[in-house]
Short mmCIF file of C-alpha atoms and ligand atoms in Angstrom, two decimals:
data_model
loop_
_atom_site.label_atom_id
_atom_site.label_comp_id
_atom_site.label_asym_id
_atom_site.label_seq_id
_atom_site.Cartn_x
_atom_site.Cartn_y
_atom_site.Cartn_z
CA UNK A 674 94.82 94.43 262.94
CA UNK A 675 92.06 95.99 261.22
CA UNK A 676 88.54 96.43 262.18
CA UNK A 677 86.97 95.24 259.05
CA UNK A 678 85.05 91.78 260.74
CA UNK A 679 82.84 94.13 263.28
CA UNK A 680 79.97 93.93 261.22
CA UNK A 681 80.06 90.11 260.89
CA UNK A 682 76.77 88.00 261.26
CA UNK A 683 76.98 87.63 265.22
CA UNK A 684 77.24 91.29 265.97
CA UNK A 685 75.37 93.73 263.27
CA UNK A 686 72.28 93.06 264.31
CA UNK A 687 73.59 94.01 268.21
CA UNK A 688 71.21 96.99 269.33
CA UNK A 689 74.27 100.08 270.53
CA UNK A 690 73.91 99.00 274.15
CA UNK A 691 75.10 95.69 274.32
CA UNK A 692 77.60 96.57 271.65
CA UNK A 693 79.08 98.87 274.30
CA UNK A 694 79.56 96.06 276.41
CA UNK A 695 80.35 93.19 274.52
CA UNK A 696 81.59 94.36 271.29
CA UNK A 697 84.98 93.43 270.17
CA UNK A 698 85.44 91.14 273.29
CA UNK A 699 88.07 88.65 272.15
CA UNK A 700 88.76 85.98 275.24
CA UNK A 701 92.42 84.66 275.51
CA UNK A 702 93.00 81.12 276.68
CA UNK A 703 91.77 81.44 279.96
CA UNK A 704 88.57 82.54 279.07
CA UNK A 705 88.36 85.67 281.23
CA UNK A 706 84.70 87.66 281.78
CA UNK A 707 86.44 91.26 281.38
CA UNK A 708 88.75 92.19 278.71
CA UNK A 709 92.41 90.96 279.35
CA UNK A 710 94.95 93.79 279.33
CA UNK A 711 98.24 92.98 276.70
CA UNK A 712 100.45 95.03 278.27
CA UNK A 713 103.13 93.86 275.96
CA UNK A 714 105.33 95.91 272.78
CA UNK A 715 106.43 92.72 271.28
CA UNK A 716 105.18 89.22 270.18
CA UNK A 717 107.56 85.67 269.39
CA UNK A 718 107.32 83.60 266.78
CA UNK A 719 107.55 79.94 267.02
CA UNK A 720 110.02 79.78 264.12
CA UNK A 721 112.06 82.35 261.75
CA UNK A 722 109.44 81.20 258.93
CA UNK A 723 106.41 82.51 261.30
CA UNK A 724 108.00 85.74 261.67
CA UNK A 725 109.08 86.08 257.42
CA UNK A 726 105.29 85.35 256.95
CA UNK A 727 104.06 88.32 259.64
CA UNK A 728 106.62 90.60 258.13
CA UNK A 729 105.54 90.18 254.24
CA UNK A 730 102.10 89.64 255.17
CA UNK A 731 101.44 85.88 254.03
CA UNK A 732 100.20 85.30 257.81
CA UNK A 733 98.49 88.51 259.47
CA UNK A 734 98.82 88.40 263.30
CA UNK A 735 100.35 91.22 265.87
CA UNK A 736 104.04 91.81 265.23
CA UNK A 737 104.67 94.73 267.16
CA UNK A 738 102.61 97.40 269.19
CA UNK A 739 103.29 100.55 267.40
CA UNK A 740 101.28 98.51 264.70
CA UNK A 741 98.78 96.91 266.69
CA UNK A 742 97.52 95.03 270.50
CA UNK A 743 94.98 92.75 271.06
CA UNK A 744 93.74 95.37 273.90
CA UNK A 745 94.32 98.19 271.54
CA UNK A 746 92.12 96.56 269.05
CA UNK A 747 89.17 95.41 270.97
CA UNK A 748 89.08 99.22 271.82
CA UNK A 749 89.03 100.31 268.19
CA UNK A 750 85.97 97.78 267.65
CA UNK A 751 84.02 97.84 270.69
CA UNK A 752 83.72 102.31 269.34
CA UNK A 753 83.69 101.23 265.69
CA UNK A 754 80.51 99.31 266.71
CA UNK A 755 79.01 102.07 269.17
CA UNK A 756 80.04 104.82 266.12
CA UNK A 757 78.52 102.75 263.36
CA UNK A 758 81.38 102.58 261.25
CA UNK A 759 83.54 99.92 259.09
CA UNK A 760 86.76 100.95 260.74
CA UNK A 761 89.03 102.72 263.97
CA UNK A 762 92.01 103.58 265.14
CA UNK A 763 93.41 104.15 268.40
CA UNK A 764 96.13 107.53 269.05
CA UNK A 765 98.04 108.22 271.84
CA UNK A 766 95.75 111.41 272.50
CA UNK A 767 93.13 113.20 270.71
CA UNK A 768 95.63 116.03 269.22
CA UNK A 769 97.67 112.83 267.45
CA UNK A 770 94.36 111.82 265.90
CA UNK A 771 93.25 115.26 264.75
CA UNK A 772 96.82 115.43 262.95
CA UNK A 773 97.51 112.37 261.76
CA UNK A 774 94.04 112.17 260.10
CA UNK A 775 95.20 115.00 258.44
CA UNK A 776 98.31 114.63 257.81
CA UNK A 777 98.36 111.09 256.21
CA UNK A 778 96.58 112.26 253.30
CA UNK A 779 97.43 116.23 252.47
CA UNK A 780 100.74 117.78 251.23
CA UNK A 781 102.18 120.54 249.26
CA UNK A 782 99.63 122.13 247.72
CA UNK A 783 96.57 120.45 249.19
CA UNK A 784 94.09 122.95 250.91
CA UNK A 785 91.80 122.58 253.86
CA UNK A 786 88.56 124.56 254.98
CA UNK A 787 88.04 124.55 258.74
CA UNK A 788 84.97 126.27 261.14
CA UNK A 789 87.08 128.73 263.12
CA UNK A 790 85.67 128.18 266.53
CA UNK A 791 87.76 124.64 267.59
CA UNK A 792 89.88 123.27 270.03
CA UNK A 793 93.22 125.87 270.53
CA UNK A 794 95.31 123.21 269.89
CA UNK A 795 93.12 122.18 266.51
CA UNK A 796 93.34 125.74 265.73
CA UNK A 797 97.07 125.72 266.34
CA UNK A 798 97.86 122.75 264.19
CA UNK A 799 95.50 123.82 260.45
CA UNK A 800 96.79 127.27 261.40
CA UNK A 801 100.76 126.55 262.45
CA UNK A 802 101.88 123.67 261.30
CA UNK A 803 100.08 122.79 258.28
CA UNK A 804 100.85 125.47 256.26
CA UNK A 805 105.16 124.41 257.36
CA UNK A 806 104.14 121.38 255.00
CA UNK A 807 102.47 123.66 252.29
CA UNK A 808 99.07 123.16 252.79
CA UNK A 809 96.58 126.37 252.71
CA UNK A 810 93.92 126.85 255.30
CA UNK A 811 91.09 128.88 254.81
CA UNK A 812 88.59 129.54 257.99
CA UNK A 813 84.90 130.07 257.89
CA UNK A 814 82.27 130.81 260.33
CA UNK A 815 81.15 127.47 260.81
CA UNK A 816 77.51 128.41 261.13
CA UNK A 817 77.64 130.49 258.00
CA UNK A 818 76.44 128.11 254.77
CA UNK A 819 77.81 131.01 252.28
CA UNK A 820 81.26 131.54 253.93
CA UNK A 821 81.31 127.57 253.60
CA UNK A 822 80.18 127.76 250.12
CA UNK A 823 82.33 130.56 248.97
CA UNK A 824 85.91 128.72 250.89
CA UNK A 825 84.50 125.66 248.69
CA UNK A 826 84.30 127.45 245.53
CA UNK A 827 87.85 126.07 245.08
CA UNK A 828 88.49 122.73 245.08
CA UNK A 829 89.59 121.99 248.66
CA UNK A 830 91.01 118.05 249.86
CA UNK A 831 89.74 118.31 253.62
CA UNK A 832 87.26 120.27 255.36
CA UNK A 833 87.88 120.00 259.77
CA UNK A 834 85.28 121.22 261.94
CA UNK A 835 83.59 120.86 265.53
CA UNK A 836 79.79 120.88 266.33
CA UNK A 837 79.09 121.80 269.17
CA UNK A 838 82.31 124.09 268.85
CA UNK A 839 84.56 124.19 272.29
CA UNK A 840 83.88 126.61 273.58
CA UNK A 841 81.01 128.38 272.07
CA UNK A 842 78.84 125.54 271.34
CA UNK A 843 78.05 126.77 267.64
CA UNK A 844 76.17 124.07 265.97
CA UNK A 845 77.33 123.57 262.51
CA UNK A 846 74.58 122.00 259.71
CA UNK A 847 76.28 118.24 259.54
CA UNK A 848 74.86 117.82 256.05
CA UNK A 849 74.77 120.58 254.13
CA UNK A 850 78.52 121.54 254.82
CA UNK A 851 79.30 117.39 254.07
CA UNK A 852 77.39 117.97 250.40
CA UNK A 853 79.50 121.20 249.90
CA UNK A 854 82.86 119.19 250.76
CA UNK A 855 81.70 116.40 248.32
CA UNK A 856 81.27 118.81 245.66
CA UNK A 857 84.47 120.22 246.31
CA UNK A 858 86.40 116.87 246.43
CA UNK A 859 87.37 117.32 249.89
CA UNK A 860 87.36 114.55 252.76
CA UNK A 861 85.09 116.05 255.66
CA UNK A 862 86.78 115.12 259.34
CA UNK A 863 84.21 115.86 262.12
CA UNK A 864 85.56 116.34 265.61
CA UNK A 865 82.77 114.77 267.65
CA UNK A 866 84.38 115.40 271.11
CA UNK A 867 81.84 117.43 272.79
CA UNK A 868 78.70 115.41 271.58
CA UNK A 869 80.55 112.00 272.06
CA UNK A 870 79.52 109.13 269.82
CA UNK A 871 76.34 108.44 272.38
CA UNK A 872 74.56 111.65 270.96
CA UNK A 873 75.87 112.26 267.56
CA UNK A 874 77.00 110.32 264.70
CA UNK A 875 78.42 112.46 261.68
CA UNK A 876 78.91 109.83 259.65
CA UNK A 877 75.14 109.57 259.11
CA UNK A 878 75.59 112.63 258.24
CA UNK A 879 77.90 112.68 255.17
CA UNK A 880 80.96 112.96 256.94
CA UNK A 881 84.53 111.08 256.08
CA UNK A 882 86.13 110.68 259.08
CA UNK A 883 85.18 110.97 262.96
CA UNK A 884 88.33 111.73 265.29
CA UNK A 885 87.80 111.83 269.48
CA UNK A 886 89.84 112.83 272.16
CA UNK A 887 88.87 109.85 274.10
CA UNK A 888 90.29 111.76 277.05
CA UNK A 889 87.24 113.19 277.57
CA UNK A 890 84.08 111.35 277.54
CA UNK A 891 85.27 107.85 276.51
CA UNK A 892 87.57 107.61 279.28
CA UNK A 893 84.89 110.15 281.45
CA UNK A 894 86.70 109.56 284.92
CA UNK A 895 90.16 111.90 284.29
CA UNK A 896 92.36 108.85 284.14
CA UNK A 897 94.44 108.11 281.03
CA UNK A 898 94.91 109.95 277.93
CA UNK A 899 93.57 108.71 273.78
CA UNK A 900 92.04 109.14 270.67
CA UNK A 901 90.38 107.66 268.08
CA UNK A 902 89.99 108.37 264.58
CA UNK A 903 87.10 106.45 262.48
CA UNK A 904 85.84 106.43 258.85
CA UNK A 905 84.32 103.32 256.59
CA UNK A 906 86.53 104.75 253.98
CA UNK A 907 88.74 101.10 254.14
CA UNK A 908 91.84 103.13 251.43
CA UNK A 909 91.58 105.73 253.84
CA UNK A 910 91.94 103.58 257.03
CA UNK A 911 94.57 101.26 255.77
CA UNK A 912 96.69 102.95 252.55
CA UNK A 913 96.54 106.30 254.29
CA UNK A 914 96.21 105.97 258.31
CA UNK A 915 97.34 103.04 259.18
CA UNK A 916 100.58 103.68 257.22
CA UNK A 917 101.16 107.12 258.95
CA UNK A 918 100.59 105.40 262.22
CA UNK A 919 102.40 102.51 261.92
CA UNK A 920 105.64 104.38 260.98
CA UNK A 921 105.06 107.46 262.89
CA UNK A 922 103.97 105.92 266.57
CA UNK A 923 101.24 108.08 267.96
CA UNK A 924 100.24 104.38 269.17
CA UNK A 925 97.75 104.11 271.90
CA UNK A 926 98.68 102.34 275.49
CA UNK A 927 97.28 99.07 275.71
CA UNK A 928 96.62 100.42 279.42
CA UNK A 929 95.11 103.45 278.02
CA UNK A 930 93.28 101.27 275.67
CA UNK A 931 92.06 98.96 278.01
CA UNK A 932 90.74 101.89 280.36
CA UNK A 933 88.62 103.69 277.80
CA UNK A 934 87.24 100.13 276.89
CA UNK A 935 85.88 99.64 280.50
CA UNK A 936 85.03 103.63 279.50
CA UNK A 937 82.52 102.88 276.51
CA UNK A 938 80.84 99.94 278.76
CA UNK A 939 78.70 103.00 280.43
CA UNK A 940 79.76 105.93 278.05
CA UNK A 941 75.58 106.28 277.64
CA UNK A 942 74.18 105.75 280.84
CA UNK A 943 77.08 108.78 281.65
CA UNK A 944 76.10 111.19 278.77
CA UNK A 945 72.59 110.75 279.85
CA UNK A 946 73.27 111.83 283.76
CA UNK A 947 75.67 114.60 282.44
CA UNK A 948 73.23 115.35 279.81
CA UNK A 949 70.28 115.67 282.49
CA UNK A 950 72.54 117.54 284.75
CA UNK A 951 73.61 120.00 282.19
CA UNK A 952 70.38 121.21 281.37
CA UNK A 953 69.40 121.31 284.81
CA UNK A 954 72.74 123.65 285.26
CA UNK A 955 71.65 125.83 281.89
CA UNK A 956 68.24 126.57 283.34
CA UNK A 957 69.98 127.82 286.42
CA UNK A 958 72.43 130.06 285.37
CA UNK A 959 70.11 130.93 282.09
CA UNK A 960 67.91 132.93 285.01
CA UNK A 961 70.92 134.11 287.35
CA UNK A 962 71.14 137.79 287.63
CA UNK A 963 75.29 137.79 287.64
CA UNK A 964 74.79 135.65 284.13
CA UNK A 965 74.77 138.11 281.19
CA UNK A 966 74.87 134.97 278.50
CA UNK A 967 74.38 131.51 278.44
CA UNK A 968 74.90 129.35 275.89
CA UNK A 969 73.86 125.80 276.02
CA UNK A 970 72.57 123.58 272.92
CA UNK A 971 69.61 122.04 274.85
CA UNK A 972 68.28 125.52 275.55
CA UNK A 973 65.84 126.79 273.18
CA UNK A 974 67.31 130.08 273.78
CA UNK A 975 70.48 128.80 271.54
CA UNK A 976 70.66 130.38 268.26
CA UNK A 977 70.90 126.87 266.85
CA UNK A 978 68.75 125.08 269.23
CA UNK A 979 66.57 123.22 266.51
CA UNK A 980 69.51 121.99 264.23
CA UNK A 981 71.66 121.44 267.65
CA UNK A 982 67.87 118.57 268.37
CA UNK A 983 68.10 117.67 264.67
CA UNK A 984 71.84 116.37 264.69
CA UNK A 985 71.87 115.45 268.34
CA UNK A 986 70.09 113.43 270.69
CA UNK A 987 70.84 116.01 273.50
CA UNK A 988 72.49 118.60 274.33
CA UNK A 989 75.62 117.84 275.78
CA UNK A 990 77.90 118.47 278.88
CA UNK A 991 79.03 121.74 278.36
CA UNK A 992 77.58 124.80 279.03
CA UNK A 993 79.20 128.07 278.44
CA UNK A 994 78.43 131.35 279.75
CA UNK A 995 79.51 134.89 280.00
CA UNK A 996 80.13 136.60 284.20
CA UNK A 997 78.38 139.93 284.03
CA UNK A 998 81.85 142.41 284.45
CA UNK A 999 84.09 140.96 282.88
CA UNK A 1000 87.54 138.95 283.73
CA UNK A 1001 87.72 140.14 287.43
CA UNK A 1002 84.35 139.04 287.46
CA UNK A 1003 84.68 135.87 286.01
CA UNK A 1004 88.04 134.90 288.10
CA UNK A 1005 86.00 135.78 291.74
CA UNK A 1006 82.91 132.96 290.20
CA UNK A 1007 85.90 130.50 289.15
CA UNK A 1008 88.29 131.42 293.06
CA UNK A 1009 85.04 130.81 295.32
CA UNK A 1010 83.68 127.49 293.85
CA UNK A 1011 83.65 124.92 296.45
CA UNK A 1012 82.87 121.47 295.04
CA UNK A 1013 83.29 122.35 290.96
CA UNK A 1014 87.18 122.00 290.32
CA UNK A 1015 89.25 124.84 287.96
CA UNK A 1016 90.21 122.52 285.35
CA UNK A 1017 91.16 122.85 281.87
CA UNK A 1018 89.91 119.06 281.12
CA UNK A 1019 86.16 118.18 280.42
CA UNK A 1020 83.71 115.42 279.83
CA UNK A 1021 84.90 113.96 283.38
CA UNK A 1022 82.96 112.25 286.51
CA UNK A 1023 83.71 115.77 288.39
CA UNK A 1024 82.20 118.88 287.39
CA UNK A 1025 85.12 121.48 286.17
CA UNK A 1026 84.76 124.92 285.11
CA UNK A 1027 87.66 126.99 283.19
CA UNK A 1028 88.43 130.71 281.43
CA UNK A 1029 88.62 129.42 277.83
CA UNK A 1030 90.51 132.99 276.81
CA UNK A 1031 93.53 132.62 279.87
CA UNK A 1032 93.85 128.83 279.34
CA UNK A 1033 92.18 126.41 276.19
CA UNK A 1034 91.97 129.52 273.84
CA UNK A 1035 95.21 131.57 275.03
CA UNK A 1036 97.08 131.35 272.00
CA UNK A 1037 94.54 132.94 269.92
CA UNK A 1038 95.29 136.69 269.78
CA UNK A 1039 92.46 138.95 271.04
CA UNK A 1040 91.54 139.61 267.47
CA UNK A 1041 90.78 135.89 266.78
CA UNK A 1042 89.30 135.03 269.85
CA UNK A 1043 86.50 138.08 269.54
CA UNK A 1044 85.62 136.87 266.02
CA UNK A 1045 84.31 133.77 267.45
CA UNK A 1046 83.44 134.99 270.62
CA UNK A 1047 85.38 133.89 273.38
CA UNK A 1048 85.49 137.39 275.66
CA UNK A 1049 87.22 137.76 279.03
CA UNK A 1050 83.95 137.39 280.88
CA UNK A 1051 83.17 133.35 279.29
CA UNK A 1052 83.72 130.43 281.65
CA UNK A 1053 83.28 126.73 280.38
CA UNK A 1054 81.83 124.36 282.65
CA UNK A 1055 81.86 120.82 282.03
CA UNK A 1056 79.05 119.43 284.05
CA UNK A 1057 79.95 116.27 286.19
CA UNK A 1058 77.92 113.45 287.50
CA UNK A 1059 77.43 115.18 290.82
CA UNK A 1060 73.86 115.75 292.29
CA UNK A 1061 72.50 118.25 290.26
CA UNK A 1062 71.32 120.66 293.46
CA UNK A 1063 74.84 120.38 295.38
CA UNK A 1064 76.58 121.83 291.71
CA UNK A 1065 73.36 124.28 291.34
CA UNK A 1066 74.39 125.24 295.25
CA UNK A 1067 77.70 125.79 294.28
CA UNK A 1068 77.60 128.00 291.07
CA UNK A 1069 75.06 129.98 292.81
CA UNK A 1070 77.20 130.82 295.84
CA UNK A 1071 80.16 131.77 293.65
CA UNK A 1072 78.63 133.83 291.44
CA UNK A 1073 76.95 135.93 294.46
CA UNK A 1074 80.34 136.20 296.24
C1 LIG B 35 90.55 117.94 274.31
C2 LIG B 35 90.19 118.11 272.90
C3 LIG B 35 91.08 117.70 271.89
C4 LIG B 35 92.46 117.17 272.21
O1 LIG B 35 92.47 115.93 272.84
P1 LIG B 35 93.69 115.41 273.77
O2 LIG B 35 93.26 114.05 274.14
O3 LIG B 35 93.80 116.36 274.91
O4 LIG B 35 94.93 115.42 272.93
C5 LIG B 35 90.68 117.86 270.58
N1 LIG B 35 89.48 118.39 270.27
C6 LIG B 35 88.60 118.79 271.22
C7 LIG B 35 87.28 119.36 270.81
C8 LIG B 35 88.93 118.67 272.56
O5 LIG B 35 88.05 119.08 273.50
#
């Protein structure tokens, strides 16, 4: 099912917080408060005439899951609403998403731009893989407006890119690289995971296509894995996506589903606490003596600070800094944390801290990971929901170990 009806009469004029907890709410028969969970791959037909009609399209309804579930789909338009856009779709995780919003619509010979400071795994797949299907990719520093300009020169089909970047936190300038992509003729796919849709919308922006992990900050509590992918582009969402989907399977768990859908009823009220903690956190470790470098979008110390307030509402979960020593140094911090977890994961309940270069970024070679920063010395901390003081209590101790 598509998500085309979310901005029906009823609902539009729904202000974003009681679209997170009401929107897409469709009540079965017994006329449950919460959200029933379909945990069901296949659906009967009454006669072999109902099911010729599903199959050729005559009468739309839920034929299989791999295509769509009722608990799948309130998902993709309870975010849809929160996003602001015509149209989502639910993944199995947020790597299936980043992929398949990619590769529904390139092929041989189609090109694609991308900032180089993303996700590994991001990196991994415009870097690896696409080019296996012949499809160039060109990387840019994302903060860079002429390296953009100059990779756009050519006429490029999709520009990728991550603001804040994971884990650097560059901040890339939403609009101007969307007006550059237009001009080019490419489709420009934002991966929002580190602001979440609660403090940024790139859409507004000029931007194509959203994709999530909803791993992280969706879901928020560690639980179940998903993604999303979003756009109001409706060829794009049905000739292109929802083809690849449908025959390829990166389908999300109605479970899963129905988790991060419980997820986006307090997905703001979270991002504001981790949001308040964060800074609280940046401030700390920004005046720490065993801190050489902090980097934190909410500080005005970031290079990017006023475009990072521009395009966001605030600053974020993450912050990122550098051990003064270097990987020794950094390992003793990470060894004698008490409460904060080592964990690779972020945008969860519990506060976890990890070595981007030994872990996230370890497939990068040194080369690539210096030329957008990541040393030996840089943890990542994905602030929690914890009381700010016991996590302040914590870092402090570890890093004076
Ligand atoms: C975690 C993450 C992904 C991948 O999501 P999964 O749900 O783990 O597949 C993609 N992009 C960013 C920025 C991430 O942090």
């Amino acid at each position: 099912m598509s998500t085309d009806d979310t901005n029906d009469n009823t609902t539009s004029s729904w202000r974003n917080a009681t679209r997170a907890v009401r929107g897409g709410t469709e009540r079965s028969q017994f006329s449950e408060t919460s959200e029933a969970l379909f945990l069901n791959s296949g659906y009967t037909y009454g006669s072999a005439e109902e099911a010729e009609a599903a199959f050729d399209g005559s009468k739309p309804r839920y034929v299989y899951s791999r295509y769509a579930n009722p608990t799948v789909t309130m998902f993709e338009k309870r975010l849809a609403m929160i996003e602001g856009a015509d149209f989502a779709r639910g993944t199995a995780a947020g790597m299936a998403a980043v992929f398949c919003s990619m590769a529904c619509f390139l092929g041989v010979g189609s090109r694609v731009v991308a900032s180089r400071a993303i996700f590994g795994s991001c990196y991994y797949i415009i870097n690896d893989i696409l080019p296996k299907y012949g499809i160039e990719a060109v990387f840019v520093d994302g903060r860079d407006l002429d390296q953009w300009k100059q990779a756009l020169a050519t006429k490029t089909d999709a520009v990728f890119l991550e603001s804040p970047s994971n884990p650097t936190l560059e901040i890339i300038d939403l609009k101007a690289v969307c007006d550059l992509a237009h001009e080019s003729g490419a489709k420009v796919i934002v991966d929002n995971v580190f602001a979440s849709p609660s403090l940024q919308n790139p859409l507004s922006y000029g931007a194509d296509v959203v994709v999530y992990s909803t791993t992280k900050h969706i879901d928020g509590q560690g639980r179940c894995l998903g993604g999303a992918v979003l756009s109001n582009d409706k060829e794009y969402m049905e000739e292109q996506l929802g083809a690849y989907l449908k025959h390829t399977g990166p389908a999300l768990s109605p479970f899963n589903a129905w988790v991060m859908l419980k997820g986006l009823e307090t997905l703001s009220l979270r991002m504001d606490k981790h949001c308040e903690n964060a800074i609280k956190v940046a401030e700390f470790l920004e005046s720490h003596d065993r801190v050489a470098r902090i980097l934190y979008p909410g500080l005005p110390s970031h290079p990017q600070h006023e475009l990072a307030m521009q395009q966001m509402s605030a600053g974020g979960s993450v912050v990122t800094f550098d051990v003064k020593g270097g990987k020794a140094e950094a390992f003793s911090m990470l060894n004698n944390l008490k409460i904060i977890d080592i964990s690779n994961n972020l945008g969860d309940a519990k506060s976890l801290a990890t070595h981007p270069a030994t872990t996230t970024h370890q497939r990068m070679s040194p080369d690539e990971r210096a030329l957008v920063g990541i040393g030996d010395d840089m943890v990542r901390l994905s602030v929690g929901l914890e009381d700010v003081d016991d996590l302040i209590e914590d870092l402090d101790q570890a890093l004076n170990a």
